[in-house]
Short mmCIF file of C-alpha atoms in Angstrom, two decimals:
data_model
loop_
_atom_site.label_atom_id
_atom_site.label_comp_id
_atom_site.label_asym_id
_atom_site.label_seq_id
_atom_site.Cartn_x
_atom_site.Cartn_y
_atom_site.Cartn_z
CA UNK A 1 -3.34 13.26 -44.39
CA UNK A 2 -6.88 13.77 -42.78
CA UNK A 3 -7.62 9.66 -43.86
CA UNK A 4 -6.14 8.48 -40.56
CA UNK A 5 -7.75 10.86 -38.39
CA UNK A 6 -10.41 10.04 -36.25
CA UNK A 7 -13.68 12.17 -36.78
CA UNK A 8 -14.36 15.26 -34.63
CA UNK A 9 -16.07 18.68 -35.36
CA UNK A 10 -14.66 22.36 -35.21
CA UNK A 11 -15.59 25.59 -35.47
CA UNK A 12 -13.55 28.21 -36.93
CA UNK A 13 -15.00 32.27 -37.19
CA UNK A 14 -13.18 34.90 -38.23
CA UNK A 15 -14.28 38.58 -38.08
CA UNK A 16 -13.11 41.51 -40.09
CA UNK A 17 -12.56 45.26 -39.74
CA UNK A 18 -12.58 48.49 -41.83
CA UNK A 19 -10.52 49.11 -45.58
CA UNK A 20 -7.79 50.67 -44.36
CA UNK A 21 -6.94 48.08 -41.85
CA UNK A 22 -7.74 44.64 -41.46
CA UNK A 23 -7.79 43.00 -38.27
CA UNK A 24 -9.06 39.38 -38.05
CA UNK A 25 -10.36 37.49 -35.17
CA UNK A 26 -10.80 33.52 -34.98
CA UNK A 27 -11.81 31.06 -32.42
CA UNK A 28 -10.90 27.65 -33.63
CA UNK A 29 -12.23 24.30 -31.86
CA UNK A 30 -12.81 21.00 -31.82
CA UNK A 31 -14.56 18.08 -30.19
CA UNK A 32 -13.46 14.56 -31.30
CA UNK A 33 -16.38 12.11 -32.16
CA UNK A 34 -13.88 9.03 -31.52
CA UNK A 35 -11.34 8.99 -29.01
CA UNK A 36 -9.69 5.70 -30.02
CA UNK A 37 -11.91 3.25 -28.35
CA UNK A 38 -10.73 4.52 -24.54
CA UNK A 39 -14.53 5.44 -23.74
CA UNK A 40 -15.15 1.43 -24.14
CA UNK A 41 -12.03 0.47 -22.51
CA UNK A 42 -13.10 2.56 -19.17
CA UNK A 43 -16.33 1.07 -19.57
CA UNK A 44 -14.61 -2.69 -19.92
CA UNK A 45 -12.28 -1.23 -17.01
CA UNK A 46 -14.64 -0.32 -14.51
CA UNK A 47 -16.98 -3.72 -15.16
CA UNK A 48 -13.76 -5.72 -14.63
CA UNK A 49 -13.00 -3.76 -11.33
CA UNK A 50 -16.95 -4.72 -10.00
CA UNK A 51 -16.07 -7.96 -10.99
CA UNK A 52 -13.46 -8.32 -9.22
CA UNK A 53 -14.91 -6.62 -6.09
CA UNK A 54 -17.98 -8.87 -6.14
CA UNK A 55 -15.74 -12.54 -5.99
CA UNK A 56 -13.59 -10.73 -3.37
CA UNK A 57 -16.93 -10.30 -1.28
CA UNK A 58 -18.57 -13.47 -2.16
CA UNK A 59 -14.72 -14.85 -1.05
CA UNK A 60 -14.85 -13.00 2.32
CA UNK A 61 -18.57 -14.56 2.63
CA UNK A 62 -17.65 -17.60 1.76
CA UNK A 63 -14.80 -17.62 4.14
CA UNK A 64 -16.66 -15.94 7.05
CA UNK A 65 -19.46 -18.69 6.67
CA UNK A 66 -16.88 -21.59 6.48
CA UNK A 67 -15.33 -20.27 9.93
CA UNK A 68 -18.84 -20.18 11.21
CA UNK A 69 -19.27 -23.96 10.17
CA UNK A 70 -15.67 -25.09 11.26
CA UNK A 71 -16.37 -23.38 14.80
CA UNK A 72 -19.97 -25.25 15.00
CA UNK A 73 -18.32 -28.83 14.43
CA UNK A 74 -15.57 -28.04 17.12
CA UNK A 75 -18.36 -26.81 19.37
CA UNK A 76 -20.20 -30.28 18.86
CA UNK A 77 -17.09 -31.88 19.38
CA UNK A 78 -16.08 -30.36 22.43
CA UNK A 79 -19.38 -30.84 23.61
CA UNK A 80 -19.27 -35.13 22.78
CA UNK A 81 -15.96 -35.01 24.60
CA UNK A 82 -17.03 -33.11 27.60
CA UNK A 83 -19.75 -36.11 28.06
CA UNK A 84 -17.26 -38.73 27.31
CA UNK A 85 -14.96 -37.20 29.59
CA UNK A 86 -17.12 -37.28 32.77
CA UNK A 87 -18.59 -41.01 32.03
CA UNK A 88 -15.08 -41.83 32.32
CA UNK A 89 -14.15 -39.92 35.63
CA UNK A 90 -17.76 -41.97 36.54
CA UNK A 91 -16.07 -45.16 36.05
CA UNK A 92 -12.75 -44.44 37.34
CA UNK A 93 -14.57 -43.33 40.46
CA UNK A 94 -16.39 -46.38 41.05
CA UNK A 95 -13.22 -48.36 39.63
CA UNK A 96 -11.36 -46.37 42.93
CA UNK A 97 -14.15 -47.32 44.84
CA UNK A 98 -14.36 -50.97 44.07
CA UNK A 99 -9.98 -51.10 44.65
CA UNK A 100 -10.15 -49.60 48.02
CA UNK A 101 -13.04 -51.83 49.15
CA UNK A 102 -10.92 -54.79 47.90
CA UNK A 103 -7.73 -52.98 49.66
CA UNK A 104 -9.43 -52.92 52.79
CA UNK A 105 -10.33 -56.70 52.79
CA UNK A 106 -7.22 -57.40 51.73
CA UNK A 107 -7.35 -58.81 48.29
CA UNK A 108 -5.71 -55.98 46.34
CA UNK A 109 -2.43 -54.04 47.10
CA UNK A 110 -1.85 -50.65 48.44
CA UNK A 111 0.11 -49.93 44.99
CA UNK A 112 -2.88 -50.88 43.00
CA UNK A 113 -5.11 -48.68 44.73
CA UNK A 114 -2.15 -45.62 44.21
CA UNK A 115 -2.43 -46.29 40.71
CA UNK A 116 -6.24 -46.45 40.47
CA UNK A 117 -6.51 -43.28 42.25
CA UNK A 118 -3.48 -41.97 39.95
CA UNK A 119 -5.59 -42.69 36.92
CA UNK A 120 -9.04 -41.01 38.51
CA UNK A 121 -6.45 -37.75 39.22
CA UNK A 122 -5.60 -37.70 34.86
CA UNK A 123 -8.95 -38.33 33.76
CA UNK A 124 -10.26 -35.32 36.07
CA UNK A 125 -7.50 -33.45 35.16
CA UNK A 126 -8.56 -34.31 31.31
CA UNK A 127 -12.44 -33.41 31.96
CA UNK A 128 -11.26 -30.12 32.69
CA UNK A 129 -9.31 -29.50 29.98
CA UNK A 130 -12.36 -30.55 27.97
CA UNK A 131 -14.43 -28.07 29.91
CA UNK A 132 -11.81 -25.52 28.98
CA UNK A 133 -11.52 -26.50 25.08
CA UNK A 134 -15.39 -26.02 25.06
CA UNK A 135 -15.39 -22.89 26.42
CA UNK A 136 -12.95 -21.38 23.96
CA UNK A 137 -15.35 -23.45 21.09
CA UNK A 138 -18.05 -21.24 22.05
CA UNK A 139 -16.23 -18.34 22.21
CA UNK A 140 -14.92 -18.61 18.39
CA UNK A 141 -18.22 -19.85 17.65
CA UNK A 142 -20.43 -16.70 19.22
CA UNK A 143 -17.18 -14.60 17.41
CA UNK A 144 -17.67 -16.23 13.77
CA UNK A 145 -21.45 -15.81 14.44
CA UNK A 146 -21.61 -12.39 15.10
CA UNK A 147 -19.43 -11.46 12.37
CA UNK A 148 -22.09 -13.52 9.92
CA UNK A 149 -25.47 -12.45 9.01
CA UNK A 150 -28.31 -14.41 9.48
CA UNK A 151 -28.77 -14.67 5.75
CA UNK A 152 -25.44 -16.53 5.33
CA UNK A 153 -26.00 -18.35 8.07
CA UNK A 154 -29.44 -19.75 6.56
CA UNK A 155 -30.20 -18.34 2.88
CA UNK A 156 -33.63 -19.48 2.92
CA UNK A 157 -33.91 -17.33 5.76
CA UNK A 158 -34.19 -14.06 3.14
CA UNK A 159 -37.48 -15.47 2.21
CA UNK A 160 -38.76 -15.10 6.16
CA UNK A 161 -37.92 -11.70 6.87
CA UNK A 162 -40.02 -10.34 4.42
#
C-alpha cells in the first residue's frame, strides 16, 4: 500500500545484452521528498537550544551585574561606617580626656577613668575592623567590576562609544 507512504523519487535503469543471453543491469534509488516532519523538528530543536542559551546569558548578566550592585552598596556602607567609626574614637578621646582631667582634680575615680579608656581601646579596635571590612568591599567590588562590561554597568553607555 503506496497510500501511506511519504513522497520521494527513484530512478530505476536497466540495460540489456545480446539474444542468446540476457544479462540485465539496474541501479535503483531514491530520495524522499518528506521525511516525517524531522527537518522542522531540528529546525524547532535548534531555535529552542538558542533560546535557551540566550536566558542562560542574559541570567549570567543579570547575575554578574547584581553582584556588581550588591558590592557597590557594601562599599558605600563600609565607607559611612568607617566615618562613623572614627567620629566616635573622636569623642571617646576627648570623653578620656575630659575623665582624666576630672581624675586628676579629684572629682572622678580611678575606675571611671579605666573604663573610659576601656571603651576608647573597643571603639579603636572597631574602627579597624571597619577599615578592614572596607578594604575587602573594594576588593569584591574592583572583582565584580572587572568581570562586568562597561555596557552592563551603564547601557546607555553603548550609545557613547560609537
Amino acid at each position: 500500500d503506496r497510500s501511506n507512504a511519504p513522497p520521494g523519487l527513484s530512478a530505476l535503469g536497466i540495460a540489456g545484452a545480446s539474444i542468446q543471453q540476457q544479462y540485465a543491469y539496474g541501479v535503483n534509488g531514491s530520495l524522499p521528498l518528506f521525511a516525517g516532519g524531522a527537518k522542522r523538528a531540528e529546525i524547532l530543536k535548534t531555535s529552542a537550544e538558542m533560546d535557551k542559551a540566550k536566558a542562560e546569558y542574559q541570567k549570567a548578566e543579570a547575575e554578574g551585574v547584581f553582584t556588581l550592585r550588591q558590592n557597590f552598596s557594601k562599599l558605600l556602607y563600609t565607607q559611612d561606617a568607617l566615618v562613623v567609626a572614627g567620629e566616635v574614637v573622636k569623642r571617646r578621646q576627648e570623653n578620656v580626656q575630659i575623665i582624666k582631667l576630672k581624675f586628676q582634680a579629684g572629682r572622678e575615680s580611678n575606675a571611671a577613668l579605666l573604663e573610659t579608656q576601656a571603651l576608647l581601646d573597643t571603639v579603636l579596635w572597631e574602627r579597624e575592623r571597619a577599615n578592614k571590612e572596607l578594604l575587602l568591599a573594594q576588593r569584591k567590588f574592583t572583582t565584580s567590576a572587572a568581570k562586568c562590561s562597561i555596557h552592563q554597568i551603564f547601557p546607555s553607555a553603548a550609545s557613547c562609544a560609537r
